PDB file of C-alpha atoms in Angstrom:
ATOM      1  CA  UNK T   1      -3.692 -10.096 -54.596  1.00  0.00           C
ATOM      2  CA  UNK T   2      -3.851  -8.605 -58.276  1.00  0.00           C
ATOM      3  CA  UNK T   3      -0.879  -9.260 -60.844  1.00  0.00           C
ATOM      4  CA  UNK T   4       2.489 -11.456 -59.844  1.00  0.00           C
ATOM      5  CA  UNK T   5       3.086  -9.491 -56.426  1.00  0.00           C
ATOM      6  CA  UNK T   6       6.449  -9.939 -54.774  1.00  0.00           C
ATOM      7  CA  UNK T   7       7.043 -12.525 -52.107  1.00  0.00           C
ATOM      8  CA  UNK T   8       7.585  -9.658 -49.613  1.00  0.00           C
ATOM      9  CA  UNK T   9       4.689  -8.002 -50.260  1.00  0.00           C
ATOM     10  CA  UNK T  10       3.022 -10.989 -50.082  1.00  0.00           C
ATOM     11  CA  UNK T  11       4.475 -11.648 -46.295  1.00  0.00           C
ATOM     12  CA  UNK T  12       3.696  -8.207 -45.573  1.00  0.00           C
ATOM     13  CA  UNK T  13      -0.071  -9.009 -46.770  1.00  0.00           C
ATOM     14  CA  UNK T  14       0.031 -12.228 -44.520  1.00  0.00           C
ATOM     15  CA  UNK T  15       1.335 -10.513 -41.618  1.00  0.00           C
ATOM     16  CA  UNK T  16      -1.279  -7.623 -41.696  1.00  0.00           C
ATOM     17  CA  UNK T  17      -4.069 -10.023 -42.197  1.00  0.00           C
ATOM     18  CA  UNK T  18      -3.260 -12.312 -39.248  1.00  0.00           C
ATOM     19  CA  UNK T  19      -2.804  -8.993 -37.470  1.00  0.00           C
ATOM     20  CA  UNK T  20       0.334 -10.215 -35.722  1.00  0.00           C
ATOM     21  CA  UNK T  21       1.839  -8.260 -32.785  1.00  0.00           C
ATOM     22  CA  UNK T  22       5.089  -9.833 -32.776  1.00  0.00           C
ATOM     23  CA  UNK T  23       7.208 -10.449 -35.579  1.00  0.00           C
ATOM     24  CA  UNK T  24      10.344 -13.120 -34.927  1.00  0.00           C
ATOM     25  CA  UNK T  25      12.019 -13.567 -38.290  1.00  0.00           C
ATOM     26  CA  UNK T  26      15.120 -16.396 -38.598  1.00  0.00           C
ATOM     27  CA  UNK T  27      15.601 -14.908 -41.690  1.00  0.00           C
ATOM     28  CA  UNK T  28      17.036 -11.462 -41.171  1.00  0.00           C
ATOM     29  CA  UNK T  29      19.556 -11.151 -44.104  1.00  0.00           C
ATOM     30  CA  UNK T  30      16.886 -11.988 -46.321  1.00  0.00           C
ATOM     31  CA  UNK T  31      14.270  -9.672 -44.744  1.00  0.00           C
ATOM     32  CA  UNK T  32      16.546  -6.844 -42.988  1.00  0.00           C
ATOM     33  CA  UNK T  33      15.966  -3.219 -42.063  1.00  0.00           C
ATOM     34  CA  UNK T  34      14.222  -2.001 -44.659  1.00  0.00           C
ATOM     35  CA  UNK T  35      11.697  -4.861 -44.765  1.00  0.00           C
ATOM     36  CA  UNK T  36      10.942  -4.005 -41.321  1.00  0.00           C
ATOM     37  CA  UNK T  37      10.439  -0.331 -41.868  1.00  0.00           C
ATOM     38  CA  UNK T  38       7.579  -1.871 -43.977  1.00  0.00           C
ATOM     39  CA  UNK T  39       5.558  -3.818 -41.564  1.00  0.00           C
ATOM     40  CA  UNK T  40       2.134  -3.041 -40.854  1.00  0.00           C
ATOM     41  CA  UNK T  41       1.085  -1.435 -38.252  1.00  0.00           C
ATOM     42  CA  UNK T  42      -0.647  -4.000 -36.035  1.00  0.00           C
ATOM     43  CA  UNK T  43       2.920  -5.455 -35.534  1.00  0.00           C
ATOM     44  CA  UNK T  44       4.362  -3.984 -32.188  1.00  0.00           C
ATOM     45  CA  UNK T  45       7.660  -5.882 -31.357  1.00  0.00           C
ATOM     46  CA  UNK T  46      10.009  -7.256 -33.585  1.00  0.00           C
ATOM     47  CA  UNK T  47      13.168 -10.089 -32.995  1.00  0.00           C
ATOM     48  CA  UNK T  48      15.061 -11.865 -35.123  1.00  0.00           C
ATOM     49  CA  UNK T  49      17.936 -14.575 -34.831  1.00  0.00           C
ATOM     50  CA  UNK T  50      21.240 -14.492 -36.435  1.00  0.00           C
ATOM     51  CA  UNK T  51      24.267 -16.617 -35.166  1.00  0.00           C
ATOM     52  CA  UNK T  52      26.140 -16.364 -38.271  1.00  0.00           C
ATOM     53  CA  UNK T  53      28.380 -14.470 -40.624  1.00  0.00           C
ATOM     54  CA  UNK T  54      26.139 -11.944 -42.324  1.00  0.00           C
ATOM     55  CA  UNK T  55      28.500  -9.391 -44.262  1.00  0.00           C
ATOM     56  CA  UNK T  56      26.669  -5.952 -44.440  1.00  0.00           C
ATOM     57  CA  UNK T  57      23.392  -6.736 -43.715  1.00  0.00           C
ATOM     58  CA  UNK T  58      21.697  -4.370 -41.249  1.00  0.00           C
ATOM     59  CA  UNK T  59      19.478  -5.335 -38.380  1.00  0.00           C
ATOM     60  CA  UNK T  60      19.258  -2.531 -36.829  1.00  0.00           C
ATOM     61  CA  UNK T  61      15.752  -1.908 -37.284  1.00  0.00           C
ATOM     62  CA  UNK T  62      14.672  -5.008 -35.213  1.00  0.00           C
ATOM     63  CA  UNK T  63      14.010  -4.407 -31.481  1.00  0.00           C
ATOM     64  CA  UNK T  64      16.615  -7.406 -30.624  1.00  0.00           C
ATOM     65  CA  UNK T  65      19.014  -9.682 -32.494  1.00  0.00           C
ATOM     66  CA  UNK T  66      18.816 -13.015 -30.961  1.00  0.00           C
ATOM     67  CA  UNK T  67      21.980 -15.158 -30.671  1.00  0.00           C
ATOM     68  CA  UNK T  68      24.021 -18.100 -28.506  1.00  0.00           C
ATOM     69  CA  UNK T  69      27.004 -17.093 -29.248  1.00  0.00           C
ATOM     70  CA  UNK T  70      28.233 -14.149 -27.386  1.00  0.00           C
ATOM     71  CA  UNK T  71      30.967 -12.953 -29.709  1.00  0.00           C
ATOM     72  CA  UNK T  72      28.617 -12.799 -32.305  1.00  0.00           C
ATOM     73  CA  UNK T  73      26.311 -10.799 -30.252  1.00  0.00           C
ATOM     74  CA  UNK T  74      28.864  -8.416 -29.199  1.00  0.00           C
ATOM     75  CA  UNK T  75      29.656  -7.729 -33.378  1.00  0.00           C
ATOM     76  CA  UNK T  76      26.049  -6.565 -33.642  1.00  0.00           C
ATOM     77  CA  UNK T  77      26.274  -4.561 -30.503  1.00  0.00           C
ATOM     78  CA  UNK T  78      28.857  -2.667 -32.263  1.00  0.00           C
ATOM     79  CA  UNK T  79      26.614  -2.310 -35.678  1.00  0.00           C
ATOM     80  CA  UNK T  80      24.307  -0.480 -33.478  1.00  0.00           C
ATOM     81  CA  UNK T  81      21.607  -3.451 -32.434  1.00  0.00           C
ATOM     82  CA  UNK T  82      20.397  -4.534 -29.091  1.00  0.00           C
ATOM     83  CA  UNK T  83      21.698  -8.185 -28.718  1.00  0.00           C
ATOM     84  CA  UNK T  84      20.000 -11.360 -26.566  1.00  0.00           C
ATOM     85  CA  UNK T  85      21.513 -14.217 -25.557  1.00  0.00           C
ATOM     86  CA  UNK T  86      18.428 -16.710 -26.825  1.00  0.00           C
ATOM     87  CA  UNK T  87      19.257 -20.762 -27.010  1.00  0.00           C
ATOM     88  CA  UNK T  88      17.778 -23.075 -29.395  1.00  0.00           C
ATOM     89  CA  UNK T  89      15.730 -25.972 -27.558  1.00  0.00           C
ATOM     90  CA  UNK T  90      15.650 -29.566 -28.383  1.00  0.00           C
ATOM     91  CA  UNK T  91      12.522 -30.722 -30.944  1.00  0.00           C
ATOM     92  CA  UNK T  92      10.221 -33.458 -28.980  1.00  0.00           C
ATOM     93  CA  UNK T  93      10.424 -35.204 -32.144  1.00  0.00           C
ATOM     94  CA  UNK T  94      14.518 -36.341 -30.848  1.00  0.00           C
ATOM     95  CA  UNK T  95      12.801 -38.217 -28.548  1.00  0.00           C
ATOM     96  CA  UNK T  96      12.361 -41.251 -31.429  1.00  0.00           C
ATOM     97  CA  UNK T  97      15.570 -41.381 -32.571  1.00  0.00           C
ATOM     98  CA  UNK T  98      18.755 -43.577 -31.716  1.00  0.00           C
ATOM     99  CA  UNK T  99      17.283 -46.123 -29.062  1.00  0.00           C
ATOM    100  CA  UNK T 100      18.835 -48.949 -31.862  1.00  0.00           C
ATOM    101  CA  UNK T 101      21.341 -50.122 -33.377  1.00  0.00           C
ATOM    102  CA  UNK T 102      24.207 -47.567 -34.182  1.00  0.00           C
ATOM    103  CA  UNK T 103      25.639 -48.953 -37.333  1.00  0.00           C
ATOM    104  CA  UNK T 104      27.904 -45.633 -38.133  1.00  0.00           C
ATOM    105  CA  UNK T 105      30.662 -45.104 -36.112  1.00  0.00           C
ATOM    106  CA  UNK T 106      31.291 -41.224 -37.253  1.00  0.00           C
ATOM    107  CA  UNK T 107      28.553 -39.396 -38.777  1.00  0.00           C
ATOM    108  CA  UNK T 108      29.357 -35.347 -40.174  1.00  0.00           C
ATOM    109  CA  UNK T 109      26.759 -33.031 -41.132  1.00  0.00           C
ATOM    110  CA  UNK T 110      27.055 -29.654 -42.288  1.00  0.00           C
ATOM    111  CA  UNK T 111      28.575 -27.096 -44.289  1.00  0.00           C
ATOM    112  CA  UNK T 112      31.839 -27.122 -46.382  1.00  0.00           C
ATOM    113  CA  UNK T 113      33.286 -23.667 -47.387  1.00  0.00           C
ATOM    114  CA  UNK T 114      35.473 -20.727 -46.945  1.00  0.00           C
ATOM    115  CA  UNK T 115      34.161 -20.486 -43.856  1.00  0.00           C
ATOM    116  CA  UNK T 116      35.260 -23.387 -42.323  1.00  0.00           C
ATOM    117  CA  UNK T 117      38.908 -23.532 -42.959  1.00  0.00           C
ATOM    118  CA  UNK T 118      39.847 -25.194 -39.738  1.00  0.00           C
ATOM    119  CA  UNK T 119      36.864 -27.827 -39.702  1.00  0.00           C
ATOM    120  CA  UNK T 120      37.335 -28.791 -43.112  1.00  0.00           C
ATOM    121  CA  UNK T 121      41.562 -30.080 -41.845  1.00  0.00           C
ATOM    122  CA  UNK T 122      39.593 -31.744 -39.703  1.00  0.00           C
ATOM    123  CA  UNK T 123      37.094 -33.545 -41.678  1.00  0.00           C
ATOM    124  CA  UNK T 124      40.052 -34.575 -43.837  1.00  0.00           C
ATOM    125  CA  UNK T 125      42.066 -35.798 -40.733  1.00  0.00           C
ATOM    126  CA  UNK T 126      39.072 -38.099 -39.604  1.00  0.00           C
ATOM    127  CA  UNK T 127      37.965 -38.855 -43.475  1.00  0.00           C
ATOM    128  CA  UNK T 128      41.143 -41.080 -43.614  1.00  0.00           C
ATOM    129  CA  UNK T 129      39.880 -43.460 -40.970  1.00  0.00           C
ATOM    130  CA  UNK T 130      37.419 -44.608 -43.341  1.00  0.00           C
ATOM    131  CA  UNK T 131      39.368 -47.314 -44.504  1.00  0.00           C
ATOM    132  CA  UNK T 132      38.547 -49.001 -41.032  1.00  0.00           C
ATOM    133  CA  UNK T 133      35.194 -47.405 -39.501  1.00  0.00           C
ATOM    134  CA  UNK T 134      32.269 -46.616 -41.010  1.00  0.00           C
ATOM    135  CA  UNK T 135      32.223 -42.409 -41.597  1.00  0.00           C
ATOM    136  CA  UNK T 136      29.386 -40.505 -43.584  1.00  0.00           C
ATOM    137  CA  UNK T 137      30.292 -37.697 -44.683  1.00  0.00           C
ATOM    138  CA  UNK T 138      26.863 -35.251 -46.040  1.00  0.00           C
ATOM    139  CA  UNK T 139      27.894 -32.295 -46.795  1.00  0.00           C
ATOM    140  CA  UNK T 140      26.408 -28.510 -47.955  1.00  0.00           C
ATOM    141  CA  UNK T 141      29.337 -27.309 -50.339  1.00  0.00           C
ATOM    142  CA  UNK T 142      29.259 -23.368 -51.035  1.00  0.00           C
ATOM    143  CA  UNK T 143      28.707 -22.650 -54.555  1.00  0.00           C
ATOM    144  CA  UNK T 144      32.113 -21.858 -54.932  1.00  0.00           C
ATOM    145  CA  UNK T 145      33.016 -25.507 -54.101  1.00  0.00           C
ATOM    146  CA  UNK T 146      30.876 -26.615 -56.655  1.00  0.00           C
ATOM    147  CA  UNK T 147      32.268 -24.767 -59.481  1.00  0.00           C
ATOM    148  CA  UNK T 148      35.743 -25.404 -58.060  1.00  0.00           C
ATOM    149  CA  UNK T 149      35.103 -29.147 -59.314  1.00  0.00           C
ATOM    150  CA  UNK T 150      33.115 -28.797 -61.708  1.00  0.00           C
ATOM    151  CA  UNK T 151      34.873 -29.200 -65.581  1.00  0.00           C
ATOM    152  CA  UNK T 152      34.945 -25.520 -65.731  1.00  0.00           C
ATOM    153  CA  UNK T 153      36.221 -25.272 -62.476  1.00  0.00           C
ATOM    154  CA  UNK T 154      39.290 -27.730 -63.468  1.00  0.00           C
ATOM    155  CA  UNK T 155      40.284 -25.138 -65.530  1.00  0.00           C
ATOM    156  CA  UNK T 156      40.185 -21.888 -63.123  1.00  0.00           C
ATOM    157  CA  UNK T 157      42.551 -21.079 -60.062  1.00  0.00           C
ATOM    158  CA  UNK T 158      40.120 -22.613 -57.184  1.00  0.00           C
ATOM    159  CA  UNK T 159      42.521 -25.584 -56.164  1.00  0.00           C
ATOM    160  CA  UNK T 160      42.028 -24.302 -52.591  1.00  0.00           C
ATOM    161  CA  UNK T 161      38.124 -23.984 -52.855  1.00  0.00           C
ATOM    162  CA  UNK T 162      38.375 -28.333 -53.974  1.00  0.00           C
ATOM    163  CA  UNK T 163      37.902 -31.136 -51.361  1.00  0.00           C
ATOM    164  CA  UNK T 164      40.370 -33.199 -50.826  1.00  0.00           C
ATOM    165  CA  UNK T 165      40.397 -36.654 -52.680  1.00  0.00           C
ATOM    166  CA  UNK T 166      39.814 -38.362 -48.950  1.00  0.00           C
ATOM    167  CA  UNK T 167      36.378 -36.061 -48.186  1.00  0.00           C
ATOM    168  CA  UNK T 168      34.983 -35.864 -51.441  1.00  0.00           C
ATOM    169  CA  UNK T 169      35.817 -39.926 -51.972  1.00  0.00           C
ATOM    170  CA  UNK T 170      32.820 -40.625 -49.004  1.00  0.00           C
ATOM    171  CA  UNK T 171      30.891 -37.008 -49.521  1.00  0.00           C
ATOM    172  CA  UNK T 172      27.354 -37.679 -50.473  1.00  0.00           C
ATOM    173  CA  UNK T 173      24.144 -34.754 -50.329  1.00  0.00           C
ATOM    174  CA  UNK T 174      23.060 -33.065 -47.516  1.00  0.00           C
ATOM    175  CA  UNK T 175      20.338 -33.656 -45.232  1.00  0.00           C
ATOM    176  CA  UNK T 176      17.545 -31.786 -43.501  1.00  0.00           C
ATOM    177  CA  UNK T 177      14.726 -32.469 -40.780  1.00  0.00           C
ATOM    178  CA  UNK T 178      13.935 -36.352 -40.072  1.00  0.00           C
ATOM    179  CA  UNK T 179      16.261 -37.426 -42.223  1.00  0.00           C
ATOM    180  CA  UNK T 180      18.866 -35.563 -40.515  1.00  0.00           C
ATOM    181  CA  UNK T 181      17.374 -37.356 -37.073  1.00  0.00           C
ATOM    182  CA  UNK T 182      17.529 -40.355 -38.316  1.00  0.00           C
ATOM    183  CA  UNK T 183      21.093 -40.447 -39.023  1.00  0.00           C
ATOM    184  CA  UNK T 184      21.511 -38.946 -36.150  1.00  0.00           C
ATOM    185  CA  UNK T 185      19.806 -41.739 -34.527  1.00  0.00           C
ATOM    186  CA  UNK T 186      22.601 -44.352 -36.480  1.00  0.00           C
ATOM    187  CA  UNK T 187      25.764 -42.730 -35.517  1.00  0.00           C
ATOM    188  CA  UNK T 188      27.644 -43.573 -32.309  1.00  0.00           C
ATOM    189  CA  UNK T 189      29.864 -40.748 -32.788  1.00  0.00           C
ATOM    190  CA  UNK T 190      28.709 -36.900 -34.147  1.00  0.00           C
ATOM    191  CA  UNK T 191      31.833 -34.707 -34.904  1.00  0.00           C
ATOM    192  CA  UNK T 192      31.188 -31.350 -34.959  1.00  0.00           C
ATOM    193  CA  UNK T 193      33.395 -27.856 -35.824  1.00  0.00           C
ATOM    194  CA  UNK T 194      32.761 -24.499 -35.413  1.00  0.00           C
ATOM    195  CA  UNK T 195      32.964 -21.568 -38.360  1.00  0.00           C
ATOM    196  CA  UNK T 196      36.039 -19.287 -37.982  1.00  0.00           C
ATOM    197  CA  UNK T 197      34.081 -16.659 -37.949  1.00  0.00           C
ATOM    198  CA  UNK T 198      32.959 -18.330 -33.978  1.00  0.00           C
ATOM    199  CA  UNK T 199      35.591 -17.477 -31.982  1.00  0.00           C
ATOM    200  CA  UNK T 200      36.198 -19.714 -28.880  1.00  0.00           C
ATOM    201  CA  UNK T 201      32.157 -19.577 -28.475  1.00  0.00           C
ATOM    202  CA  UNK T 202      30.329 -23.170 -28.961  1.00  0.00           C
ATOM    203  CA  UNK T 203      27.348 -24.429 -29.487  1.00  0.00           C
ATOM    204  CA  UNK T 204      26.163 -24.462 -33.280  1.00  0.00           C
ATOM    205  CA  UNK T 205      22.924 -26.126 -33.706  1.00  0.00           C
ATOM    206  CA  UNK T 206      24.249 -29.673 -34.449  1.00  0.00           C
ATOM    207  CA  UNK T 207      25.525 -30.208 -31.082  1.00  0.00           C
ATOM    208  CA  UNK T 208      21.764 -29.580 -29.771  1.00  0.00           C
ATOM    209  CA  UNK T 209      20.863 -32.414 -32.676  1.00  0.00           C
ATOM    210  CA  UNK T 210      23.251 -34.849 -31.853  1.00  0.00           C
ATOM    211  CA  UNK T 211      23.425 -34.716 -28.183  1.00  0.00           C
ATOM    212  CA  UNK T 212      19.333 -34.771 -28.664  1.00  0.00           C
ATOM    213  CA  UNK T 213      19.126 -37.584 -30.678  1.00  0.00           C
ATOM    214  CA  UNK T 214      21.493 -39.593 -28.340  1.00  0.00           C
ATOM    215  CA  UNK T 215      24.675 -39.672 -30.054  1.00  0.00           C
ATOM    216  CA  UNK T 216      27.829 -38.801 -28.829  1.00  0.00           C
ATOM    217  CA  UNK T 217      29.157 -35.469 -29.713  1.00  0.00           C
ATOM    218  CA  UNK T 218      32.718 -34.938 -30.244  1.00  0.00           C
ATOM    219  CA  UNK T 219      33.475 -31.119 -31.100  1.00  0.00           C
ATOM    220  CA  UNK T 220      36.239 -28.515 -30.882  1.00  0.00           C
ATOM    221  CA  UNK T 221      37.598 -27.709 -27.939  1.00  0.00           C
ATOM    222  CA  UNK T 222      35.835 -23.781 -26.582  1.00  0.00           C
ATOM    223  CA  UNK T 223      33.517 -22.057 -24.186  1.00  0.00           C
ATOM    224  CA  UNK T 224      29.907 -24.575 -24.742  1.00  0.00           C
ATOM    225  CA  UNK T 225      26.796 -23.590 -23.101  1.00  0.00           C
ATOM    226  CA  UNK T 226      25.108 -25.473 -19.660  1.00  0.00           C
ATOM    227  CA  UNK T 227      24.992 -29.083 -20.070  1.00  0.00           C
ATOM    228  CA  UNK T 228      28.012 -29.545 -22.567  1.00  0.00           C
ATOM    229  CA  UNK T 229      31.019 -30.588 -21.254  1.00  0.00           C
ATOM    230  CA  UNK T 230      34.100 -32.520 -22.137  1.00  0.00           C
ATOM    231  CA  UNK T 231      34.495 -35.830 -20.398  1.00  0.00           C
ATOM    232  CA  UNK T 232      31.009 -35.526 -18.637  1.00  0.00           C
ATOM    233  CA  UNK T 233      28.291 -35.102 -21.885  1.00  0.00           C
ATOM    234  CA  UNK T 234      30.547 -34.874 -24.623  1.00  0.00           C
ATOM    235  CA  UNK T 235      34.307 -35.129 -25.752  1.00  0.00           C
ATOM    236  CA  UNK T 236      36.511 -32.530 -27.327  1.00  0.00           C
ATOM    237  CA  UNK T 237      39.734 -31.938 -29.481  1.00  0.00           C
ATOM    238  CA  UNK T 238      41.764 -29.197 -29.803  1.00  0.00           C
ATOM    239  CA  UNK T 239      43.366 -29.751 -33.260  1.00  0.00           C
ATOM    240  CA  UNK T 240      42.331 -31.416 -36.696  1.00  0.00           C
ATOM    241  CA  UNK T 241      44.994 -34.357 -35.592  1.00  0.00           C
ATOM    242  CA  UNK T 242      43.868 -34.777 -31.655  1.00  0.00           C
ATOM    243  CA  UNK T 243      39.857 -35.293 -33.404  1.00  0.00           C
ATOM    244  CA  UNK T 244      41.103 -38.243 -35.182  1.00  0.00           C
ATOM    245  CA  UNK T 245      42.840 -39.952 -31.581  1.00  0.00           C
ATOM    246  CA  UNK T 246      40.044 -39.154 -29.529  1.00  0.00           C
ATOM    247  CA  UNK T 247      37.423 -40.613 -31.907  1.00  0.00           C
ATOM    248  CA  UNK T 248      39.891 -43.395 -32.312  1.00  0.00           C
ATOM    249  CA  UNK T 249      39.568 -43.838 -28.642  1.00  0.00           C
ATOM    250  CA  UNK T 250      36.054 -43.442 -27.936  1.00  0.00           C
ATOM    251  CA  UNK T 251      35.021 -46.438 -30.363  1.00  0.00           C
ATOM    252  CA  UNK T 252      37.921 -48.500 -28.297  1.00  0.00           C
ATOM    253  CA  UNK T 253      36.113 -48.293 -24.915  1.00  0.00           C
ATOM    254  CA  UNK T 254      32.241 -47.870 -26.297  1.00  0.00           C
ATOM    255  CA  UNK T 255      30.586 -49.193 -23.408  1.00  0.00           C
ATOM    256  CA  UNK T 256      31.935 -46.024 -21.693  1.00  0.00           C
ATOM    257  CA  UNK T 257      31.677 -43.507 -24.463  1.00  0.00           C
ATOM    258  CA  UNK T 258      27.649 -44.793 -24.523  1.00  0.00           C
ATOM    259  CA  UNK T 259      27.252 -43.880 -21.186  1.00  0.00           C
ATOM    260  CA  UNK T 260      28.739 -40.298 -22.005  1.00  0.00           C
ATOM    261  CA  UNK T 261      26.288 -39.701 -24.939  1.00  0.00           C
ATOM    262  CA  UNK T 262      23.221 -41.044 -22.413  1.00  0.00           C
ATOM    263  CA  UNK T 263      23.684 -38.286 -19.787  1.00  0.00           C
ATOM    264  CA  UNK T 264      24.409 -35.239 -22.362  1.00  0.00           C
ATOM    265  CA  UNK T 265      21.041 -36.447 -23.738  1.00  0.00           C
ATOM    266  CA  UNK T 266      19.473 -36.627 -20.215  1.00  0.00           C
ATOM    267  CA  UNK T 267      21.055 -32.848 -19.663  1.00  0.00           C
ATOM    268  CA  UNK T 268      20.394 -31.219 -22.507  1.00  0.00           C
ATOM    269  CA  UNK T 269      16.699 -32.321 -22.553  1.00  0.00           C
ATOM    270  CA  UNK T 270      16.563 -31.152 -19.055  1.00  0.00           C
ATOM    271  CA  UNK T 271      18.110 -27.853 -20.223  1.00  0.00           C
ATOM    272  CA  UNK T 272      16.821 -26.505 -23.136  1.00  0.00           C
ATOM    273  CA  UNK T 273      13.305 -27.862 -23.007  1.00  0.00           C
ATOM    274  CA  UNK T 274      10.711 -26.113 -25.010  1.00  0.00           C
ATOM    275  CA  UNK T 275       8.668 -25.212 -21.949  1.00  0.00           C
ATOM    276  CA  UNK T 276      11.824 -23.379 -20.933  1.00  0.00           C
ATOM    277  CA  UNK T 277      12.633 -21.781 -24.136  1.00  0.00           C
ATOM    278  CA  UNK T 278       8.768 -20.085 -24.350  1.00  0.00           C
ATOM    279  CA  UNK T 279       9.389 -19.026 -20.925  1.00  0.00           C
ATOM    280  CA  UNK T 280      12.745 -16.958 -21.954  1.00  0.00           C
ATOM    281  CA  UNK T 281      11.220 -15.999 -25.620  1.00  0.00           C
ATOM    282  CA  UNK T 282       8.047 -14.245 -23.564  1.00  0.00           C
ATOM    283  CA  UNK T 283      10.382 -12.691 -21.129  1.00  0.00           C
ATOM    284  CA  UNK T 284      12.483 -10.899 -24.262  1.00  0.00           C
ATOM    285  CA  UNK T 285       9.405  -9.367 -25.890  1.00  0.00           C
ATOM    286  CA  UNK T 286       8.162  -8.120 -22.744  1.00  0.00           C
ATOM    287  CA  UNK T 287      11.336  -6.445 -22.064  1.00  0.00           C
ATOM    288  CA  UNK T 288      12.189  -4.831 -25.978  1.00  0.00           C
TER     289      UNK T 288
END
């Protein structure tokens, strides 16, 4: 392509020289409405996935939002899209991780920001067991974090945007793909919180990691999918304070809360297989 073209026109170029028929973007705020008004056309059915908060964006171009979390499929409903309930599946690659030692007892992954008002009490209710069990702690801050304690940020009114002195004492970077496994793999415990924004749906992606990779997920109390379920595959609190106790009393009995992790892997693997998943995707885009 002549000159310094645009990374969408150079997607659009890519697209219309594989000659693709159907377009499944897990990008949609990036790549929204009017990107799709753009493709070539060769492409005849177009899906995207969005389980988040996405402000104004507009999807309504796509023939189907995908989604697992009902509430959130309901809010684009309203916007004007056609919603699918769509579930991720478990990576193959899970299958390597955790069959060793498990020296972390409580491993957290994920995002930190305005958006997670109630998991972040939480993470600062468990963060003060540290003194006594091993915790991890890698965390995505918002940008707005960042700058909060920064040495500008000292000086601006973003005390509530700061981590508390107990979470940002054992905080270290996030992590991504087999890295992310791994750790996975060296946690007894995963704890797990929903965004506000979530309603009483469950299910974010790092309860399909951790239960994958064999740990034992312990996550907020709500409405999960198939195969998750308090006492059976998993555990569950209902408040910042209860996650602390129920971690607490998981490590006390191990032997036990082992046995829980081993069958939500067994389920979940049996549940949202990939074979499955490709079985469900074809069925969507035969039906938009």
């Amino acid at each position: 392509m002549p000159g310094k073209p645009t990374l969408e026109a150079i997607l659009l170029a890519q697209i219309e020289h594989h000659r693709t028929e159907v377009f499944y973007n897990l990008d949609p705020v990036r790549y929204p409405s009017s990107f799709v008004h753009k493709l070539p056309g060769c492409v005849r059915k177009t899906l995207c996935w969005r389980a988040a908060p996405s402000g104004n964006a507009d999807l309504t171009a796509y023939g189907a939002v995908l989604g697992n979390f009902p509430s959130i499929l309901d809010s684009w409903r309203r916007a004007g899209c056609r919603a699918e309930l769509f579930f991720p599946a478990l990576d193959p690659s899970m299958d390597e991780y955790g069959h060793g030692d498990r020296p972390i007892d409580v491993l957290f992954v994920g995002g930190y920001s305005r958006h997670h008002t109630i998991r972040a009490k939480t993470l600062e209710q468990v963060a003060r067991l540290a003194a006594t069990m091993q915790i991890v702690y890698c965390l995505d801050s918002s940008r707005l974090t960042k700058l909060a304690e920064s040495r500008i940020g000292a000086w601006l009114p973003l005390q509530k945007h700061r981590r508390p002195e107990a979470i940002a004492r054992i905080a270290k970077p996030p992590v991504f793909g087999r890295q992310l496994y791994d750790l996975i793999g060296s946690a007894k415990i995963v704890l797990n919180g929903a965004i506000d924004m979530a309603g009483t749906d469950r299910g974010n992606m790092r309860c399909f990691e951790a239960m994958g990779c064999g740990a034992l997920l312990v996550s907020d109390a709500g409405t999960y999918p198939d195969g998750m379920q308090a006492g059976i595959t998993m555990e569950t609190y209902d408040s910042p304070e209860k996650a602390s106790e129920m971690i607490a009393k998981c490590l006390q009995d191990w032997p036990k809360s082992a046995a829980v992790a081993e069958r939500g892997r067994a389920r979940v693997r049996e549940v949202y297989g990939k074979d499955s998943q490709w079985e469900h995707f074809v069925d969507l885009v035969a039906r938009i």
